[in-house]
Amino acid sequence: MESSAFALILTLALAAPVAPAERKCLLSGSWQSDTGCRMVVSTLGEDGRFSGSYLPGSATGDSEILTLPLEGSQQDAGLVPQPIFSFTMHWRLQDSETAQTTVFLGQCYVGSNGEEILHALWLRREATNSPVEDWKATWVGTSIFTRIK
Amino acid sequence: MESSAFALILTLALAAPVAPAERKCLLSGSWQSDTGCRMVVSTLGEDGRFSGSYLPGSATGDSEILTLPLEGSQQDAGLVPQPIFSFTMHWRLQDSETAQTTVFLGQCYVGSNGEEILHALWLRREATNSPVEDWKATWVGTSIFTRIK
Amino acid sequence: MESSAFALILTLALAAPVAPAERKCLLSGSWQSDTGCRMVVSTLGEDGRFSGSYLPGSATGDSEILTLPLEGSQQDAGLVPQPIFSFTMHWRLQDSETAQTTVFLGQCYVGSNGEEILHALWLRREATNSPVEDWKATWVGTSIFTRIK
Amino acid sequence: MESSAFALILTLALAAPVAPAERKCLLSGSWQSDTGCRMVVSTLGEDGRFSGSYLPGSATGDSEILTLPLEGSQQDAGLVPQPIFSFTMHWRLQDSETAQTTVFLGQCYVGSNGEEILHALWLRREATNSPVEDWKATWVGTSIFTRIK
């Protein structure tokens, strides 16, 4: 009796699919965006902070840009399966005096197919000369990242 | 002759107004927003990173929130008079399971009256259960901060 | 008796302050924004649609622009005291081939001082050549309008 | 000689691919978004105005919503191959007192594969009680629409 009960439990355990909610989305690794950019999240601290690098796509027309360092953090890293994250890049076009900063705010999801996917919105700001010109300083958009395997 | 030349130089120096472009906007200190929030930027590192605390206004209806820690960075800190900055707050309402993160992206200006002023846009994101629900996760808005004296 | 009762009612009617919630914010008329723009909402249809004109401020640096026609609509016009509204402007800089469109989405409020005030966010889009460049096409910001008296 | 010259011209005409820049993106017809929504642009006026209907996807969790009427306009309709467009929907959840309005601002592109595609950003606003609460009224996001064949 005991052995058959054990076998039953084992069978159930083996057969039980891992619920999507139990899968975790991990930010570390290499990602590519739907707009042709690539990103590497290289380190991930215990406090949820991370750093990495960002490579804008050839589509940007800013071919003079190589790789940008990024700094960010996750919320409740290690505690929740699908953490919210944010990161920042400060940059400057080589042919321009203009400083720009981009911030991404997204969530790291486990999709219905079990694959990790990042959905993010971003704001990009260009330095202006005075508060009067500030109204035209900021762009907005979205990016979806999938893991490079 | 020398003394009168010196007096002339001194007079010119005293009379010369500091050009607005030479004034610097410093992020450290206490700020209040046009929406009733308060913010203290307490430390400012040589690499442009800073930390501080954020106190949402009573207007938010989220009275259970006390003070939120914030982490951020300036672009070209110490090099430009009106730096771009960004900062992030991760938070969680006490009466809710819902995690939220807010990112601010702004520029620290010296206004025409010589007073420092921060113009920022922000994105606020709420955790959702799946990519399918992601479309309704993000709010947007602006904040203008002036220094608390 | 009747005349004194009538007098009492009249007195009450004259003395009764109009509750803020009963005050209505009306979109028609002339408005100025916190960024130096002016707007006239000239007609207001029964179906909530309206038209008007928009004059960008000198602050925009786009001095070649004169007045732009705007088209919009209110939600539940005449039924709610503080209606949501939206309007659109299609425009083209005289020194440029680039077409742009701006959409405003806001709410018409009666402020605590009894004055009408419009709070709006806007998106501004510039035509690009292909979907690949679309990511950099859109700006975002806010405007607050008060009535020109 | 003549007939062979004619044959050559005919051959060239048949072989000449239509340049992508000459293809036009037409807004009229049925579209589906990357977030599971459907849209029909039913009429298209000479002045660029259009109307239609919008069906939010089952993904929204707002199953009580049926079809929403939309009103919009294109910039330079008929003159440019890839026009900018905007449209507005006013709506109200059946189980709610809360009025909402959504504005879309996008561009109608001919993709590299010759297929039409709409890239849009949107703002969604919920009515609030006063200017003090206005800061939390507005969501932002993007939608990509492809034609339903």
XYZ file of C-alpha atoms in Angstrom:
596
model
C 0.000 0.000 0.000
C 2.655 2.481 0.961
C 4.735 1.880 -2.115
C 1.774 2.241 -4.442
C 0.736 5.441 -2.699
C 4.283 6.703 -3.082
C 4.240 5.743 -6.748
C 1.012 7.648 -7.201
C 2.441 10.741 -5.596
C 5.570 10.453 -7.684
C 3.509 10.081 -10.814
C 1.469 13.139 -9.968
C 4.598 15.098 -9.218
C 6.172 14.179 -12.512
C 3.029 14.782 -14.469
C 2.184 18.097 -12.846
C 3.048 20.902 -15.219
C 4.869 23.809 -13.716
C 2.322 26.549 -13.423
C 3.298 29.664 -15.378
C 3.048 31.676 -12.205
C 5.856 29.620 -10.708
C 8.238 30.261 -13.571
C 10.451 33.236 -12.972
C 11.502 35.867 -15.447
C 15.195 36.639 -14.960
C 16.564 39.903 -16.283
C 20.166 38.801 -16.632
C 21.369 37.808 -20.090
C 21.103 39.074 -23.649
C 17.982 40.593 -25.171
C 16.884 41.991 -28.499
C 14.092 44.503 -29.001
C 11.366 44.690 -31.612
C 13.081 47.850 -32.882
C 16.416 46.178 -33.566
C 18.289 47.099 -30.391
C 20.311 44.711 -28.272
C 20.862 44.755 -24.522
C 23.006 42.769 -22.109
C 22.191 42.743 -18.409
C 25.513 41.592 -17.071
C 25.321 41.701 -13.329
C 22.424 41.449 -10.916
C 22.953 42.406 -7.273
C 21.136 40.988 -4.284
C 19.452 44.314 -3.736
C 17.929 44.139 -7.215
C 20.340 46.568 -8.842
C 21.866 45.676 -12.157
C 24.150 47.092 -14.814
C 24.721 46.259 -18.434
C 25.120 47.630 -21.907
C 22.773 48.759 -24.640
C 23.419 48.717 -28.381
C 21.026 50.885 -30.406
C 20.027 49.296 -33.704
C 21.281 50.324 -37.105
C 17.740 51.521 -37.636
C 18.344 54.519 -35.454
C 20.523 56.228 -38.001
C 22.888 57.020 -35.169
C 25.582 54.712 -36.414
C 28.230 56.626 -34.538
C 26.884 55.256 -31.278
C 28.555 52.148 -30.062
C 27.563 50.652 -26.769
C 25.916 52.571 -23.952
C 26.244 51.605 -20.305
C 22.954 51.148 -18.476
C 22.125 51.139 -14.774
C 18.902 49.875 -13.269
C 17.021 48.010 -10.597
C 14.278 45.439 -10.186
C 11.426 45.594 -7.689
C 11.174 42.659 -5.276
C 13.869 40.771 -7.151
C 13.850 37.126 -6.148
C 10.492 37.437 -4.422
C 8.107 37.779 -7.325
C 8.166 35.769 -10.554
C 7.516 38.699 -12.875
C 9.354 41.740 -11.458
C 8.977 45.346 -12.537
C 12.293 46.879 -13.591
C 13.700 50.216 -14.691
C 16.989 51.338 -16.134
C 18.669 54.508 -17.342
C 21.133 55.394 -20.072
C 22.885 58.752 -20.308
C 24.301 59.414 -23.765
C 25.596 61.983 -26.194
C 25.653 61.835 -29.979
C 29.181 62.113 -31.354
C 28.203 64.680 -33.943
C 26.240 66.736 -31.476
C 26.604 68.805 -28.353
C 23.250 67.553 -27.207
C 23.043 65.370 -24.129
C 20.215 62.853 -23.908
C 18.949 60.454 -21.267
C 16.590 57.530 -21.752
C 14.681 55.758 -18.969
C 12.938 52.422 -19.458
C 10.160 51.177 -17.162
C 8.948 47.650 -17.787
C 7.903 44.279 -16.444
C 9.688 40.964 -16.952
C 7.006 38.411 -17.903
C 6.823 34.686 -18.493
C 4.698 34.470 -21.614
C 2.025 31.852 -22.298
C 4.630 29.856 -24.243
C 6.950 29.790 -21.253
C 9.359 32.232 -22.863
C 10.528 35.310 -21.039
C 9.509 38.648 -22.514
C 10.088 42.229 -21.424
C 7.419 44.874 -22.036
C 8.629 48.408 -21.446
C 7.760 52.024 -22.024
C 10.499 54.611 -22.253
C 10.975 58.342 -22.054
C 13.875 60.039 -23.853
C 14.882 63.606 -23.011
C 17.147 66.037 -24.795
C 18.797 68.893 -22.906
C 17.268 72.294 -23.669
C 18.470 75.788 -22.826
C 15.700 76.966 -20.533
C 12.401 75.985 -18.869
C 10.597 77.829 -21.677
C 11.825 75.237 -24.156
C 11.251 72.289 -21.877
C 7.885 71.405 -23.410
C 9.544 70.001 -26.531
C 12.246 67.977 -24.802
C 10.709 64.544 -24.308
C 9.893 61.588 -26.554
C 7.882 58.502 -25.565
C 7.629 54.981 -26.939
C 7.584 51.277 -26.166
C 9.937 48.349 -26.586
C 9.407 44.607 -26.351
C 12.475 42.480 -25.689
C 12.935 38.757 -26.235
C 15.890 36.694 -25.090
C 18.767 36.059 -27.527
C 19.523 32.355 -27.315
C 47.050 105.083 -11.011
C 47.239 101.523 -9.866
C 44.777 101.991 -7.115
C 42.258 103.648 -9.373
C 42.676 100.878 -11.935
C 42.120 98.360 -9.175
C 39.057 100.268 -8.012
C 37.705 100.210 -11.546
C 38.194 96.477 -11.828
C 36.566 95.956 -8.456
C 33.626 98.062 -9.472
C 33.182 96.133 -12.673
C 33.419 92.842 -10.836
C 30.779 93.870 -8.320
C 28.503 95.302 -10.962
C 28.817 92.446 -13.419
C 25.714 90.302 -13.248
C 26.292 86.572 -13.236
C 25.083 85.358 -16.585
C 22.239 82.821 -16.241
C 24.252 80.306 -18.225
C 26.940 80.396 -15.561
C 24.585 79.700 -12.688
C 24.323 76.016 -11.889
C 21.245 74.065 -10.904
C 22.113 71.751 -8.041
C 19.882 68.791 -7.372
C 20.763 68.344 -3.702
C 18.356 69.749 -1.143
C 14.606 69.856 -0.526
C 12.001 70.318 -3.244
C 8.235 70.587 -3.496
C 6.193 69.734 -6.564
C 3.236 71.483 -8.140
C 1.161 68.466 -7.120
C 1.921 68.720 -3.415
C 4.737 66.191 -3.138
C 8.033 66.767 -1.367
C 11.449 65.351 -2.176
C 14.838 65.435 -0.496
C 17.978 64.665 -2.482
C 20.309 63.861 0.352
C 23.565 62.702 -1.162
C 25.228 63.393 -4.471
C 28.163 61.265 -5.573
C 31.032 62.319 -7.780
C 29.793 59.968 -10.477
C 26.480 61.811 -10.596
C 24.510 59.228 -8.616
C 22.247 60.377 -5.836
C 19.772 59.026 -3.335
C 17.019 60.610 -1.331
C 13.445 60.320 -0.179
C 10.059 61.166 -1.656
C 6.896 62.075 0.219
C 3.712 61.832 -1.849
C 1.253 64.625 -1.130
C -1.971 64.253 0.834
C -3.638 64.810 -2.494
C -2.793 61.330 -3.595
C -5.331 59.716 -1.296
C -2.653 57.223 -0.423
C -2.278 58.427 3.116
C -0.824 55.126 4.205
C 2.330 55.886 2.315
C 5.039 57.506 4.326
C 8.379 58.178 2.749
C 9.766 56.361 -0.265
C 13.465 55.957 -0.951
C 14.609 57.146 -4.356
C 17.736 56.385 -6.371
C 18.934 58.315 -9.371
C 21.689 59.898 -11.385
C 22.561 63.126 -13.188
C 24.126 63.396 -16.617
C 27.430 65.275 -16.790
C 27.102 66.350 -13.183
C 29.466 69.192 -12.412
C 30.190 69.778 -16.078
C 26.991 71.358 -17.297
C 24.992 74.047 -15.518
C 21.581 72.509 -16.188
C 21.938 68.714 -15.983
C 19.415 66.110 -17.050
C 18.515 63.739 -14.203
C 16.458 60.623 -13.590
C 15.377 58.735 -10.503
C 13.340 55.694 -9.590
C 11.056 54.744 -6.714
C 9.818 51.228 -6.087
C 6.779 51.124 -3.836
C 3.821 49.116 -2.624
C 0.536 50.370 -1.200
C -0.047 49.066 2.316
C -3.597 48.034 1.577
C -2.687 46.347 -1.656
C -0.712 43.496 -3.107
C 0.138 45.634 -6.054
C 3.728 46.640 -6.654
C 4.400 49.891 -8.468
C 7.466 51.674 -9.766
C 7.767 55.304 -10.813
C 10.584 56.761 -12.923
C 11.165 60.495 -13.294
C 13.136 62.018 -16.171
C 13.807 65.743 -15.971
C 16.167 68.652 -16.320
C 17.441 70.909 -13.559
C 17.119 74.509 -14.829
C 18.089 77.950 -13.643
C 14.965 79.967 -14.410
C 14.897 83.512 -15.737
C 14.521 84.743 -12.158
C 17.687 82.945 -11.102
C 15.733 80.343 -9.149
C 16.324 76.658 -9.681
C 13.427 74.676 -11.084
C 13.040 71.014 -12.048
C 10.857 70.042 -15.008
C 10.173 66.323 -15.211
C 7.997 63.764 -16.883
C 7.276 60.492 -15.149
C 6.005 57.011 -15.944
C 4.302 54.917 -13.266
C 3.784 51.181 -13.747
C 1.663 48.695 -11.852
C 2.478 44.982 -11.909
C 0.084 42.931 -14.039
C -0.355 39.177 -14.338
C 0.639 38.613 -17.933
C 1.820 40.295 -21.140
C -1.779 40.321 -22.330
C -2.665 42.804 -19.593
C 0.467 44.878 -19.987
C -1.203 47.483 -22.181
C -3.072 48.959 -19.200
C -0.153 49.064 -16.781
C 1.401 52.486 -17.270
C 0.458 56.055 -16.326
C 2.185 59.222 -17.509
C 2.384 62.770 -16.194
C 4.570 65.739 -15.386
C 5.895 67.394 -12.254
C 7.531 70.772 -11.675
C 9.627 71.111 -8.529
C 10.781 74.283 -6.808
C 13.242 74.473 -3.932
C 11.931 74.587 -0.355
C 13.787 77.388 1.411
C -48.412 84.978 3.841
C -47.809 84.109 0.256
C -45.761 87.159 -0.471
C -43.574 86.641 2.599
C -43.055 83.007 1.694
C -42.086 84.105 -1.780
C -39.720 86.663 -0.310
C -38.144 83.984 1.851
C -37.618 81.701 -1.120
C -36.180 84.547 -3.111
C -33.818 85.400 -0.284
C -32.659 81.831 0.007
C -32.162 81.614 -3.720
C -30.072 84.746 -3.790
C -28.063 83.805 -0.726
C -27.458 80.172 -1.616
C -23.943 79.735 -2.894
C -23.587 77.568 -5.944
C -21.830 74.410 -4.835
C -18.581 73.800 -6.739
C -19.929 70.491 -7.970
C -22.787 72.322 -9.618
C -20.560 74.790 -11.415
C -19.846 73.746 -14.939
C -16.618 74.086 -16.837
C -17.374 75.343 -20.327
C -14.828 74.824 -23.048
C -15.932 77.670 -25.295
C -13.951 80.894 -25.127
C -10.322 81.990 -25.019
C -7.591 80.217 -23.093
C -3.883 80.634 -22.433
C -1.506 77.839 -21.504
C 1.299 77.697 -18.973
C 3.690 77.426 -21.933
C 2.600 80.648 -23.584
C 0.129 79.324 -26.143
C -3.342 80.689 -26.784
C -6.460 78.857 -27.888
C -9.946 79.884 -28.895
C -12.787 77.369 -28.850
C -15.198 79.127 -31.105
C -18.135 76.839 -31.628
C -19.606 74.055 -29.560
C -22.132 71.694 -31.110
C -24.937 69.846 -29.366
C -23.168 66.581 -29.987
C -20.140 67.806 -28.069
C -18.017 68.570 -31.100
C -16.143 71.830 -31.281
C -13.718 73.715 -33.487
C -11.379 76.589 -32.877
C -7.898 77.921 -33.387
C -4.566 77.500 -31.652
C -1.713 79.994 -31.527
C 1.628 78.508 -30.469
C 3.632 80.797 -28.207
C 6.681 82.774 -29.214
C 8.528 80.383 -26.949
C 8.281 77.663 -29.530
C 10.797 79.276 -31.824
C 8.408 78.463 -34.636
C 7.588 82.075 -35.343
C 6.534 81.274 -38.869
C 3.462 79.536 -37.566
C 0.408 81.671 -37.360
C -2.848 80.152 -36.264
C -3.722 76.479 -36.472
C -7.260 75.176 -36.801
C -8.279 72.627 -34.187
C -11.101 70.087 -34.132
C -12.302 68.236 -31.064
C -15.084 66.855 -28.936
C -16.232 66.701 -25.334
C -17.529 63.633 -23.531
C -21.033 63.944 -22.085
C -21.138 67.638 -22.872
C -23.945 69.318 -20.998
C -24.459 66.311 -18.735
C -21.416 66.442 -16.510
C -19.937 69.544 -14.917
C -16.314 68.689 -15.643
C -16.160 67.019 -19.070
C -13.233 65.201 -20.605
C -12.254 66.660 -23.977
C -9.839 65.989 -26.812
C -8.774 67.929 -29.863
C -6.409 67.569 -32.800
C -4.257 69.923 -34.848
C -2.604 68.957 -38.114
C 0.233 71.283 -39.063
C 3.306 71.793 -41.154
C 6.267 74.074 -40.513
C 6.739 76.598 -43.310
C 10.450 75.937 -43.554
C 10.021 72.203 -43.528
C 8.579 69.337 -45.464
C 7.702 67.639 -42.226
C 4.065 67.121 -41.351
C 3.125 67.005 -37.685
C -0.051 66.287 -35.738
C -0.753 67.069 -32.096
C -3.570 65.541 -30.027
C -4.619 66.916 -26.650
C -6.557 64.870 -24.083
C -7.721 66.720 -21.004
C -10.429 67.478 -18.488
C -12.219 70.790 -17.974
C -12.294 71.428 -14.211
C -13.824 73.965 -11.879
C -10.975 74.696 -9.483
C -11.280 75.244 -5.752
C -11.366 78.997 -6.395
C -14.326 78.622 -8.742
C -12.178 79.345 -11.803
C -12.208 77.044 -14.782
C -8.958 75.270 -15.586
C -7.998 72.750 -18.268
C -5.483 70.011 -17.489
C -4.281 68.157 -20.573
C -1.644 65.772 -21.817
C -0.638 65.827 -25.446
C 1.160 63.660 -27.970
C 2.912 65.227 -30.982
C 3.966 63.108 -33.938
C 6.244 63.861 -36.861
C 5.947 61.932 -40.126
C 8.755 59.420 -40.679
C 9.726 57.443 -43.766
C 9.104 53.899 -42.569
C 7.944 51.765 -39.634
C 11.594 51.231 -38.738
C 11.925 54.898 -37.842
C 8.584 55.122 -36.102
C 10.064 54.683 -32.621
C 11.471 58.221 -32.651
C 8.379 59.979 -33.993
C 6.432 60.976 -30.892
C 6.797 63.621 -28.169
C 4.758 63.861 -24.980
C 3.976 66.673 -22.559
C 1.333 68.480 -20.550
C -0.444 71.809 -20.732
C -2.564 73.704 -18.223
C -4.932 76.317 -19.622
C -6.645 79.172 -17.810
C -9.334 81.420 -19.226
C -8.344 84.764 -20.787
C -10.717 87.350 -19.370
C 10.665 47.432 -85.456
C 7.730 49.193 -83.966
C 6.155 46.103 -82.612
C 9.375 44.966 -80.971
C 9.873 48.407 -79.428
C 6.329 48.236 -78.124
C 6.979 44.758 -76.767
C 10.074 46.059 -74.991
C 8.178 48.909 -73.403
C 5.427 46.559 -72.347
C 7.944 44.199 -70.849
C 9.570 46.985 -68.911
C 6.234 48.231 -67.701
C 5.206 44.797 -66.492
C 8.536 44.121 -64.873
C 8.911 47.480 -63.164
C 8.197 47.044 -59.495
C 6.056 49.696 -57.895
C 8.394 51.681 -55.669
C 7.395 51.448 -51.992
C 7.174 55.227 -51.836
C 4.456 55.141 -54.473
C 2.297 52.647 -52.619
C -0.298 54.328 -50.450
C -1.469 53.287 -47.019
C -5.247 53.581 -46.888
C -6.926 53.802 -43.515
C -10.305 52.488 -44.584
C -11.086 48.851 -43.869
C -10.707 46.383 -41.002
C -7.704 46.213 -38.703
C -6.546 44.118 -35.775
C -4.087 45.267 -33.127
C -1.217 43.457 -31.468
C -3.244 43.598 -28.254
C -6.261 41.767 -29.634
C -8.473 44.722 -30.531
C -10.321 45.156 -33.797
C -11.164 48.368 -35.642
C -13.207 49.219 -38.692
C -12.710 52.530 -40.478
C -15.920 52.691 -42.383
C -16.056 56.045 -44.100
C -13.381 58.405 -45.261
C -14.299 61.951 -46.264
C -12.556 64.132 -48.799
C -11.381 66.416 -46.028
C -9.580 63.532 -44.367
C -12.154 62.930 -41.647
C -13.273 59.414 -40.932
C -15.504 57.464 -38.590
C -15.678 53.842 -37.593
C -15.971 51.427 -34.723
C -13.574 49.893 -32.231
C -13.919 46.532 -30.504
C -11.685 46.118 -27.457
C -10.221 42.618 -27.184
C -11.306 39.968 -24.724
C -7.952 40.580 -23.137
C -9.163 43.805 -21.641
C -11.348 42.095 -19.072
C -13.997 44.617 -19.957
C -16.281 42.086 -21.557
C -19.280 44.307 -21.011
C -18.010 46.646 -23.672
C -19.373 46.025 -27.100
C -18.415 48.309 -29.924
C -17.258 51.887 -29.514
C -17.733 54.551 -32.145
C -14.575 56.367 -33.184
C -14.059 59.699 -34.935
C -10.823 60.853 -36.493
C -8.923 62.529 -39.280
C -5.898 62.054 -41.504
C -3.314 64.691 -42.353
C -2.857 65.437 -46.065
C -5.121 62.539 -47.017
C -4.685 61.663 -50.651
C -1.559 63.769 -50.964
C 0.981 61.724 -49.062
C 1.432 57.955 -49.273
C 1.875 57.420 -45.528
C -0.427 59.844 -43.707
C -0.458 60.673 -40.018
C -3.864 60.042 -38.425
C -5.617 60.478 -35.097
C -8.921 59.311 -33.680
C -10.888 59.531 -30.467
C -13.228 57.245 -28.554
C -15.405 58.381 -25.677
C -16.619 55.515 -23.546
C -18.070 54.448 -20.231
C -17.813 51.077 -18.524
C -21.229 49.560 -17.901
C -20.427 48.665 -14.313
C -18.941 52.034 -13.580
C -19.772 55.690 -13.325
C -16.377 56.513 -14.705
C -16.141 58.193 -18.076
C -13.033 57.573 -20.156
C -11.667 58.895 -23.422
C -8.898 57.416 -25.545
C -6.998 59.262 -28.283
C -4.785 57.487 -30.796
C -2.051 59.261 -32.777
C -0.314 57.214 -35.450
C 1.045 56.915 -38.941
C -0.219 54.656 -41.719
C 2.850 52.980 -43.272
C 3.564 50.720 -46.209
C 5.966 48.192 -44.704
C 8.996 46.717 -46.435
C 6.860 43.734 -47.422
C 4.323 45.992 -49.122
C 1.750 45.408 -46.403
C 0.031 48.313 -44.709
C 0.714 48.747 -41.008
C -0.429 51.324 -38.475
C 1.899 52.409 -35.672
C 0.168 54.442 -32.981
C 0.594 55.774 -29.489
C -2.451 56.417 -27.347
C -3.449 58.302 -24.230
C -6.396 57.150 -22.112
C -7.943 59.455 -19.517
C -10.374 58.738 -16.699
C -12.540 61.512 -15.266
C -11.433 62.676 -11.808
C -13.163 64.912 -9.287
C -10.774 67.845 -9.170
C -7.513 69.269 -10.542
C -5.764 67.947 -7.443
C -6.425 64.382 -8.577
C -5.634 65.049 -12.214
C -2.064 63.766 -11.971
C -3.275 60.138 -11.796
C -5.805 60.306 -14.622
C -3.853 59.331 -17.723
C -2.465 56.084 -19.136
C -0.134 55.743 -22.114
C 0.707 52.916 -24.502
C 1.207 51.830 -28.089
C -0.695 49.761 -30.623
C 0.316 48.247 -33.939
C -2.487 47.403 -36.367
C -2.390 45.106 -39.369
C -5.129 44.718 -41.944
C -7.676 41.901 -41.558
C -7.954 40.212 -44.921
